[in-house]
Short mmCIF file of C-alpha atoms in Angstrom, two decimals:
data_model
loop_
_atom_site.label_atom_id
_atom_site.label_comp_id
_atom_site.label_asym_id
_atom_site.label_seq_id
_atom_site.Cartn_x
_atom_site.Cartn_y
_atom_site.Cartn_z
CA MET A 1 0.18 -20.20 -30.17
CA LYS A 2 2.70 -17.53 -29.10
CA GLY A 3 0.23 -14.75 -29.99
CA GLY A 4 -2.48 -16.45 -27.94
CA TRP A 5 -0.21 -16.69 -24.88
CA ASN A 6 0.80 -13.06 -25.32
CA TRP A 7 -2.78 -11.84 -25.25
CA PHE A 8 -3.57 -14.21 -22.40
CA TRP A 9 -1.05 -12.70 -19.97
CA LYS A 10 -1.60 -9.12 -21.16
CA GLY A 11 -5.38 -9.42 -20.85
CA GLY A 12 -4.86 -11.32 -17.60
CA SER A 13 -2.93 -8.44 -16.08
CA ILE A 14 -5.80 -6.04 -16.87
CA LEU A 15 -8.40 -8.45 -15.50
CA LEU A 16 -6.37 -8.95 -12.32
CA LEU A 17 -6.10 -5.20 -11.83
CA ALA A 18 -9.84 -4.78 -12.44
CA TYR A 19 -10.43 -7.43 -9.74
CA VAL A 20 -8.04 -5.60 -7.40
CA ILE A 21 -9.84 -2.28 -7.94
CA VAL A 22 -13.32 -3.72 -7.39
CA ARG A 23 -12.33 -5.94 -4.44
CA GLY A 24 -10.02 -3.33 -2.97
CA PHE A 25 -12.61 -0.57 -2.86
CA SER A 26 -15.68 -2.64 -1.99
CA THR A 27 -14.31 -4.77 0.86
CA PRO A 28 -15.37 -3.38 4.23
CA LEU A 29 -12.88 -2.50 6.93
CA GLN A 30 -13.03 -4.43 10.19
CA PRO A 31 -14.27 -2.24 13.04
CA GLY A 32 -11.78 -0.47 15.26
CA LEU A 33 -12.15 1.97 18.15
CA VAL A 34 -10.92 5.48 17.40
CA SER A 35 -11.97 7.64 20.32
CA ALA A 36 -13.46 7.89 23.81
CA THR A 37 -15.59 10.90 24.76
CA PRO A 38 -14.83 12.44 27.18
CA SER A 39 -11.21 11.40 27.28
CA GLN A 40 -10.43 13.27 30.54
CA LEU A 41 -12.20 11.53 33.42
CA THR A 42 -12.67 12.45 37.06
CA ILE A 43 -12.99 10.28 40.16
CA ALA A 44 -16.73 9.77 40.06
CA GLY A 45 -19.41 7.81 38.28
CA GLN A 46 -19.72 9.01 34.70
CA SER A 47 -20.60 7.87 31.21
CA VAL A 48 -18.19 7.52 28.30
CA ILE A 49 -18.91 6.97 24.61
CA LEU A 50 -16.51 4.77 22.65
CA THR A 51 -16.67 5.36 18.87
CA ALA A 52 -15.52 3.03 16.12
CA VAL A 53 -14.91 3.23 12.37
CA GLY A 54 -15.12 0.44 9.79
CA GLN A 55 -18.00 -1.95 9.35
CA PRO A 56 -20.63 -1.94 12.15
CA PHE A 57 -19.76 -4.04 15.18
CA ALA A 58 -23.38 -4.22 16.32
CA GLU A 59 -26.90 -4.40 14.91
CA THR A 60 -29.41 -1.77 15.96
CA GLU A 61 -31.53 -4.40 17.73
CA ASP A 62 -28.59 -5.85 19.73
CA LEU A 63 -28.95 -5.75 23.50
CA PRO A 64 -26.28 -4.00 25.62
CA GLU A 65 -25.95 -7.15 27.77
CA ALA A 66 -24.31 -8.94 24.84
CA PHE A 67 -21.38 -6.51 24.98
CA GLU A 68 -18.72 -6.03 27.58
CA VAL A 69 -16.27 -3.17 28.14
CA VAL A 70 -13.36 -3.07 30.56
CA LEU A 71 -10.81 -0.32 31.13
CA ARG A 72 -7.25 -1.34 31.86
CA SER A 73 -4.89 0.60 34.09
CA GLY A 74 -1.47 -0.99 34.16
CA ASP A 75 -2.22 -4.70 34.61
CA GLN A 76 -5.53 -4.21 36.42
CA LEU A 77 -9.01 -4.18 34.88
CA ILE A 78 -11.75 -1.72 35.88
CA GLN A 79 -15.33 -2.82 35.45
CA THR A 80 -17.92 -0.82 33.50
CA GLU A 81 -21.56 -1.20 32.56
CA VAL A 82 -22.70 -1.03 28.94
CA LEU A 83 -25.71 1.31 28.71
CA GLU A 84 -26.38 1.68 24.97
CA VAL A 85 -25.11 0.12 21.80
CA SER A 86 -25.31 1.44 18.26
CA PRO A 87 -23.62 0.11 15.08
CA HIS A 88 -20.56 2.35 15.53
CA SER A 89 -20.51 3.34 19.19
CA VAL A 90 -21.13 2.12 22.68
CA LYS A 91 -22.07 4.13 25.77
CA ILE A 92 -20.75 2.89 29.09
CA SER A 93 -21.06 3.89 32.71
CA VAL A 94 -17.92 3.68 34.79
CA ASN A 95 -16.97 4.40 38.38
CA ILE A 96 -13.44 5.72 38.36
CA PRO A 97 -11.49 4.46 41.40
CA PRO A 98 -9.47 6.93 43.52
CA SER A 99 -6.24 5.02 42.92
CA MET A 100 -4.85 3.04 40.00
CA PRO A 101 -1.45 1.89 38.71
CA SER A 102 -1.55 4.22 35.70
CA ARG A 103 -3.53 7.36 34.92
CA ALA A 104 -3.87 6.29 31.30
CA LEU A 105 -6.69 3.84 30.65
CA ASP A 106 -6.89 1.43 27.73
CA ALA A 107 -10.36 0.35 26.56
CA TYR A 108 -11.37 -3.18 25.52
CA LEU A 109 -14.74 -3.74 23.88
CA PHE A 110 -15.84 -7.38 23.62
CA THR A 111 -18.44 -7.89 20.89
CA PRO A 112 -20.33 -11.04 19.87
CA ALA A 113 -19.69 -10.70 16.12
CA SER A 114 -16.53 -8.63 15.68
CA GLY A 115 -14.34 -9.98 18.48
CA THR A 116 -12.32 -7.68 20.72
CA LEU A 117 -11.82 -4.01 19.83
CA PHE A 118 -8.99 -2.15 21.53
CA LEU A 119 -8.15 1.51 22.06
CA GLY A 120 -4.86 2.33 23.76
CA ASN A 121 -4.74 5.40 26.03
CA ALA A 122 -8.48 5.89 25.55
CA CYS A 123 -8.96 8.01 28.71
CA PHE A 124 -6.87 9.81 31.32
CA VAL A 125 -7.60 10.42 35.01
CA GLU A 126 -5.46 13.36 36.17
CA GLU A 127 -6.44 13.25 39.82
CA ALA A 128 -6.06 9.50 40.45
CA ALA A 129 -3.51 8.50 43.08
CA LYS A 130 -0.82 5.98 42.27
CA GLY A 131 -1.67 2.56 43.70
CA ASP A 132 -3.75 -0.55 43.22
CA VAL A 133 -7.36 -0.40 42.07
CA PRO A 134 -9.65 -1.07 45.10
CA PRO A 135 -11.24 -4.55 44.88
CA ALA A 136 -14.77 -3.12 44.52
CA PHE A 137 -13.85 -1.57 41.17
CA ILE A 138 -12.02 -4.54 39.65
CA ALA A 139 -13.63 -6.36 36.73
CA GLY A 140 -13.81 -10.13 36.45
CA ALA A 141 -11.91 -11.81 33.65
CA PRO A 142 -13.85 -11.09 30.46
CA LEU A 143 -14.68 -13.88 28.05
CA PRO A 144 -13.49 -12.92 24.56
CA LYS A 145 -15.86 -14.15 21.86
CA ALA A 146 -14.66 -15.63 18.58
CA PRO A 147 -15.26 -13.05 15.84
CA GLU A 148 -17.46 -13.89 12.87
CA LEU A 149 -16.00 -11.36 10.47
CA GLY A 150 -16.67 -11.94 6.80
CA PHE A 151 -14.31 -10.93 4.02
CA SER A 152 -12.91 -7.68 5.42
CA PHE A 153 -9.65 -5.81 5.61
CA PRO A 154 -7.87 -5.58 8.97
CA TYR A 155 -8.20 -2.43 11.03
CA GLN A 156 -4.90 -0.71 11.80
CA PRO A 157 -4.78 2.40 14.00
CA ASN A 158 -3.96 5.57 11.99
CA ILE A 159 -4.05 3.68 8.67
CA MET A 160 -7.76 2.78 8.82
CA GLU A 161 -9.48 2.92 5.40
CA SER A 162 -6.26 3.97 3.69
CA ILE A 163 -4.99 0.38 4.07
CA ARG A 164 -6.39 -0.05 0.52
CA ASN A 165 -3.42 1.93 -0.74
CA LEU A 166 -1.33 -1.17 0.03
CA LEU A 167 -2.77 -2.62 -3.20
CA TRP A 168 -1.30 0.27 -5.23
CA HIS A 169 1.77 1.61 -3.48
CA VAL A 170 3.63 -1.61 -2.60
CA PRO A 171 3.04 -3.56 -5.87
CA MET A 172 4.18 -0.50 -7.84
CA TRP A 173 7.52 -0.58 -6.01
CA PHE A 174 7.73 -4.36 -6.50
CA ALA A 175 7.14 -3.83 -10.25
CA MET A 176 9.85 -1.16 -10.29
CA PHE A 177 12.31 -3.52 -8.52
CA PHE A 178 11.45 -6.31 -10.95
CA ILE A 179 11.94 -4.24 -14.09
CA MET A 180 15.06 -2.48 -12.81
CA GLY A 181 16.44 -5.95 -12.05
CA LEU A 182 15.84 -6.89 -15.69
CA GLY A 183 17.64 -3.70 -16.71
CA PHE A 184 20.56 -4.62 -14.44
CA VAL A 185 20.88 -8.05 -16.07
CA ALA A 186 20.62 -6.47 -19.53
CA SER A 187 23.39 -3.99 -18.67
CA LEU A 188 25.67 -6.79 -17.43
CA ALA A 189 25.01 -8.68 -20.68
CA GLN A 190 25.67 -5.49 -22.64
CA LEU A 191 29.03 -5.06 -20.96
CA ARG A 192 29.91 -8.68 -21.77
CA THR A 193 28.74 -8.72 -25.41
CA ASP A 194 28.72 -5.02 -26.39
CA SER A 195 25.46 -5.73 -28.23
CA ILE A 196 23.01 -2.92 -28.94
CA GLN A 197 20.15 -5.36 -28.34
CA TRP A 198 21.03 -5.55 -24.63
CA ASP A 199 21.50 -1.78 -24.49
CA MET A 200 17.99 -1.27 -25.85
CA ARG A 201 16.62 -3.69 -23.24
CA ALA A 202 18.35 -1.80 -20.42
CA GLU A 203 17.09 1.56 -21.66
CA ALA A 204 13.51 0.26 -22.00
CA ALA A 205 13.68 -1.22 -18.48
CA VAL A 206 14.91 2.01 -16.89
CA LYS A 207 12.28 4.14 -18.65
CA THR A 208 9.47 1.80 -17.60
CA GLY A 209 10.84 1.40 -14.08
CA LEU A 210 11.00 5.16 -13.64
CA VAL A 211 7.28 5.45 -14.40
CA PHE A 212 6.53 2.97 -11.64
CA GLY A 213 9.04 4.62 -9.32
CA LEU A 214 7.29 7.97 -9.74
CA LEU A 215 3.90 6.32 -9.19
CA GLY A 216 5.30 4.66 -6.05
CA LEU A 217 6.51 8.03 -4.75
CA ALA A 218 3.17 9.69 -5.49
CA THR A 219 1.07 6.99 -3.81
CA GLY A 220 3.49 6.91 -0.86
CA SER A 221 3.33 10.66 -0.43
CA LEU A 222 -0.48 10.58 -0.45
CA TRP A 223 -0.42 7.82 2.14
CA ALA A 224 2.03 9.74 4.31
CA ARG A 225 -0.25 12.80 4.21
CA TRP A 226 -3.15 10.72 5.50
CA THR A 227 -1.39 8.67 8.18
CA TRP A 228 1.52 10.86 9.29
CA GLY A 229 0.00 14.26 8.50
CA ALA A 230 2.72 15.42 6.07
CA TRP A 231 3.32 14.93 2.36
CA TRP A 232 6.96 14.13 3.02
CA VAL A 233 8.94 13.34 6.15
CA SER A 234 12.69 13.08 6.41
CA ASP A 235 12.90 9.33 6.65
CA PRO A 236 15.62 6.95 5.39
CA GLN A 237 13.13 4.91 3.34
CA LEU A 238 11.46 7.91 1.71
CA ASN A 239 14.69 9.77 1.03
CA GLY A 240 16.24 6.55 -0.30
CA ALA A 241 13.33 6.10 -2.71
CA LEU A 242 13.67 9.69 -3.95
CA VAL A 243 17.44 9.39 -4.41
CA THR A 244 16.92 6.13 -6.32
CA VAL A 245 14.49 7.78 -8.73
CA LEU A 246 16.89 10.71 -9.18
CA LEU A 247 19.77 8.28 -9.83
CA TYR A 248 17.80 6.57 -12.58
CA SER A 249 16.82 9.97 -14.01
CA GLY A 250 20.58 10.55 -14.23
CA TYR A 251 20.80 7.47 -16.47
CA LEU A 252 18.46 9.08 -18.99
CA ILE A 253 20.28 12.43 -18.75
CA LEU A 254 23.59 10.66 -19.39
CA ARG A 255 22.20 8.97 -22.50
CA ALA A 256 20.68 12.20 -23.77
CA ALA A 257 23.90 14.14 -23.12
CA MET A 258 26.06 11.67 -25.06
CA GLY A 259 23.81 11.68 -28.11
CA ASP A 260 25.09 9.39 -30.88
CA ASP A 261 28.46 8.76 -29.30
CA ASP A 262 29.50 5.13 -29.89
CA ARG A 263 30.42 4.69 -26.23
CA VAL A 264 26.93 5.52 -24.94
CA GLY A 265 25.90 1.87 -24.59
CA ARG A 266 28.87 0.82 -22.46
CA LEU A 267 28.89 3.96 -20.30
CA ALA A 268 25.16 3.74 -19.72
CA ALA A 269 25.52 0.05 -18.81
CA VAL A 270 28.20 0.84 -16.22
CA TYR A 271 25.99 3.61 -14.78
CA ASN A 272 22.96 1.29 -14.69
CA VAL A 273 24.86 -1.42 -12.80
CA PHE A 274 25.93 1.21 -10.27
CA ALA A 275 22.36 2.58 -10.02
CA PHE A 276 20.88 -0.85 -9.31
CA VAL A 277 23.42 -1.56 -6.58
CA MET A 278 22.50 1.81 -5.04
CA LEU A 279 18.79 0.92 -5.31
CA VAL A 280 19.35 -2.24 -3.28
CA ILE A 281 21.45 -0.41 -0.69
CA LEU A 282 19.16 2.62 -0.38
CA LEU A 283 15.83 0.79 -0.32
CA MET A 284 16.57 -2.62 1.15
CA VAL A 285 19.68 -2.38 3.31
CA LEU A 286 20.10 1.08 4.90
CA PRO A 287 16.48 1.59 6.09
CA ARG A 288 16.62 -1.69 8.02
CA TYR A 289 19.37 -0.32 10.23
CA THR A 290 17.61 2.91 11.15
CA GLU A 291 14.45 3.89 12.98
CA SER A 292 11.63 4.78 10.64
CA LEU A 293 7.91 5.47 10.53
CA HIS A 294 7.74 3.29 7.44
CA PRO A 295 6.53 -0.30 8.11
CA GLY A 296 9.03 -3.12 7.86
CA LYS A 297 11.99 -1.15 9.07
CA ASP A 298 14.26 -1.23 12.12
CA GLY A 299 15.10 -4.88 11.51
CA ASN A 300 11.53 -6.13 11.13
CA PRO A 301 10.24 -7.89 8.03
CA GLY A 302 7.96 -5.77 5.82
CA PHE A 303 4.97 -8.08 5.93
CA ASN A 304 4.00 -10.27 8.81
CA SER A 305 0.86 -11.54 10.46
CA TYR A 306 0.30 -8.13 12.04
CA ASP A 307 0.33 -6.23 8.75
CA LEU A 308 -1.53 -8.67 6.52
CA ASP A 309 -4.37 -11.09 7.04
CA ASN A 310 -5.84 -13.61 4.61
CA SER A 311 -8.47 -11.20 3.22
CA LEU A 312 -5.82 -8.67 2.39
CA ARG A 313 -3.53 -11.34 0.94
CA ALA A 314 -6.34 -12.49 -1.40
CA VAL A 315 -6.24 -9.06 -3.05
CA PHE A 316 -2.62 -8.09 -2.45
CA TYR A 317 -1.03 -11.03 -4.27
CA PRO A 318 -3.18 -10.57 -7.43
CA ALA A 319 -2.22 -6.88 -7.26
CA VAL A 320 1.49 -7.78 -7.21
CA ILE A 321 1.06 -10.10 -10.22
CA GLY A 322 -1.21 -7.64 -12.07
CA TRP A 323 1.03 -4.60 -11.63
CA GLY A 324 4.12 -6.69 -12.42
CA ALA A 325 2.60 -8.02 -15.64
CA LEU A 326 1.39 -4.55 -16.68
CA CYS A 327 4.88 -3.19 -16.04
CA TYR A 328 6.41 -5.97 -18.14
CA TRP A 329 3.91 -5.26 -20.94
CA MET A 330 4.92 -1.59 -20.94
CA TYR A 331 8.58 -2.65 -20.97
CA THR A 332 8.08 -4.88 -24.03
CA LEU A 333 6.30 -2.04 -25.85
CA ARG A 334 9.14 0.36 -25.07
CA LEU A 335 11.69 -2.22 -26.19
CA ARG A 336 9.88 -2.88 -29.49
CA MET A 337 9.65 0.88 -30.03
CA ASN A 338 13.42 1.15 -29.48
CA ARG A 339 14.01 -1.64 -32.01
CA CYS A 340 11.74 -0.01 -34.62
CA THR A 341 13.52 3.34 -34.13
CA HIS A 342 16.91 1.65 -34.45
CA HIS A 343 15.77 -0.14 -37.61
CA LEU A 344 14.53 3.11 -39.19
CA LEU A 345 17.72 5.01 -38.29
CA SER A 346 20.00 2.28 -39.60
CA ARG A 347 18.32 2.06 -43.02
CA MET B 1 -19.12 12.77 15.24
CA ASN B 2 -15.87 12.50 17.17
CA ALA B 3 -12.82 14.74 16.82
CA LEU B 4 -10.85 12.26 14.71
CA LEU B 5 -13.66 11.87 12.20
CA LEU B 6 -14.00 15.63 11.98
CA LEU B 7 -10.28 15.96 11.49
CA ASN B 8 -10.13 13.22 8.83
CA SER B 9 -13.43 13.74 7.10
CA LEU B 10 -12.69 11.05 4.50
CA GLU B 11 -13.01 8.36 7.16
CA GLY B 12 -16.60 7.28 7.43
CA PHE B 13 -17.75 9.63 4.69
CA PHE B 14 -16.06 7.54 1.96
CA PHE B 15 -18.25 4.49 2.43
CA GLY B 16 -21.17 6.05 4.24
CA SER B 17 -21.96 8.35 1.31
CA GLY B 18 -21.41 5.78 -1.45
CA LYS B 19 -18.39 7.67 -2.83
CA ALA B 20 -16.43 4.41 -2.84
CA HIS B 21 -18.46 3.28 -5.84
CA VAL B 22 -17.61 6.50 -7.69
CA VAL B 23 -13.91 5.98 -6.98
CA THR B 24 -14.16 2.35 -8.14
CA GLY B 25 -15.88 3.45 -11.36
CA VAL B 26 -13.33 6.17 -12.11
CA ALA B 27 -10.41 3.79 -11.42
CA LEU B 28 -11.95 1.16 -13.73
CA ILE B 29 -12.43 3.75 -16.49
CA ILE B 30 -8.77 4.84 -16.16
CA LEU B 31 -7.66 1.19 -16.26
CA ALA B 32 -9.81 0.54 -19.36
CA GLY B 33 -8.33 3.62 -21.07
CA LEU B 34 -4.81 2.49 -20.22
CA ALA B 35 -5.51 -1.04 -21.47
CA LEU B 36 -6.99 0.31 -24.73
CA SER B 37 -4.04 2.60 -25.41
CA LEU B 38 -1.52 -0.18 -24.67
CA TRP B 39 -3.45 -2.59 -26.91
CA ARG B 40 -3.52 -0.06 -29.79
CA MET B 41 0.18 0.66 -29.34
CA ASP B 42 0.88 -3.07 -29.34
CA ARG B 43 -0.98 -3.54 -32.64
CA ARG B 44 0.69 -0.55 -34.30
CA LEU B 45 4.12 -1.78 -33.24
CA GLY B 46 3.20 -5.20 -34.63
CA LYS B 47 2.46 -3.60 -38.01
CA LEU B 48 5.72 -1.62 -37.93
CA GLU B 49 7.66 -4.77 -37.09
CA GLU B 50 5.96 -6.57 -39.96
CA GLU B 51 6.95 -3.74 -42.34
CA ALA B 52 10.52 -3.85 -41.01
CA ARG B 53 10.67 -7.60 -41.63
CA THR B 54 9.39 -7.10 -45.19
CA ASP B 55 11.99 -4.35 -45.75
CA SER B 56 14.85 -6.53 -44.64
CA HIS B 57 13.89 -9.39 -47.00
#
């Protein structure tokens, strides 16, 4: 019975991760506007092309009349006419008024199937005077249409397709937290009982957790390169993650340096308790009090309705369980290996 | 193609060219390899533990 349960959760973790990989890479991204061409406009009638990424927001046979585009300057809307529509772009004609509250124009594209697409600071009008938009140029209140999006991941500016990395990067850190927490408990128990069994558990947890910590750093660095344009930025969250991994590396160095010394278990346990407290401070407390590019910082929760939608949750939660179970499997293997080694050495 | 797409050539190209399926396939192969190696390690450790139990009796 126990063997059956063991293979059930181990196999389950692999099946969950297979589901995450297939679902994560095959789910389309909701459409989102990325650019307006030209972005510098003059006070005259002219045409602008708005381009989107993600799944198509229009069919090739759709009529332009079904779509609506308005440009917003301050709190006033400027009317446009939709000339052409293609699956990933829309061409509009717009008369730029001589005066407007702001020279920066935001674009809103209302689509029948994909809802409202938004692009902030889509265009700029250098020569426009400061003032209200003349009544002849003002658009009527648009009627947003309810989107009929299927199973798709939310579009986030800058992140775009790389939102799929959420299914790798974040669950890997969760798994690391989980297993380092186990190591922390094992070290406390080791200090209380002075039992080598708890020491072996703590060592196995730190070794496994470090693997996931390094994977978390690697996937985070890749993500940073794509969204922020640099492999590493000096940020409290990123630096805290690196320091945490280095701290736990110190745990292994300490053990290796002490060799067969009888005190290694207790000293390593004290170090591990200290390292876990530092992990909580560096990754969960300090970044919340500082400004950061990393989501969930500056006092905001990590995941909210803006970051996640139900489609993403349907893949993200299995990813958390799958990576967590895989991490625990690796931990049990490392622990059993430690026990076998101890048994052989003590014969 | 707009400036952003030219700058970040992965965007659009990834799904438009069918490369997403290649990435999915490679990731699944890596996962299968990892699962196989963990399973083999699990079985070997089981045998070692069995031998250790026999030794101690």
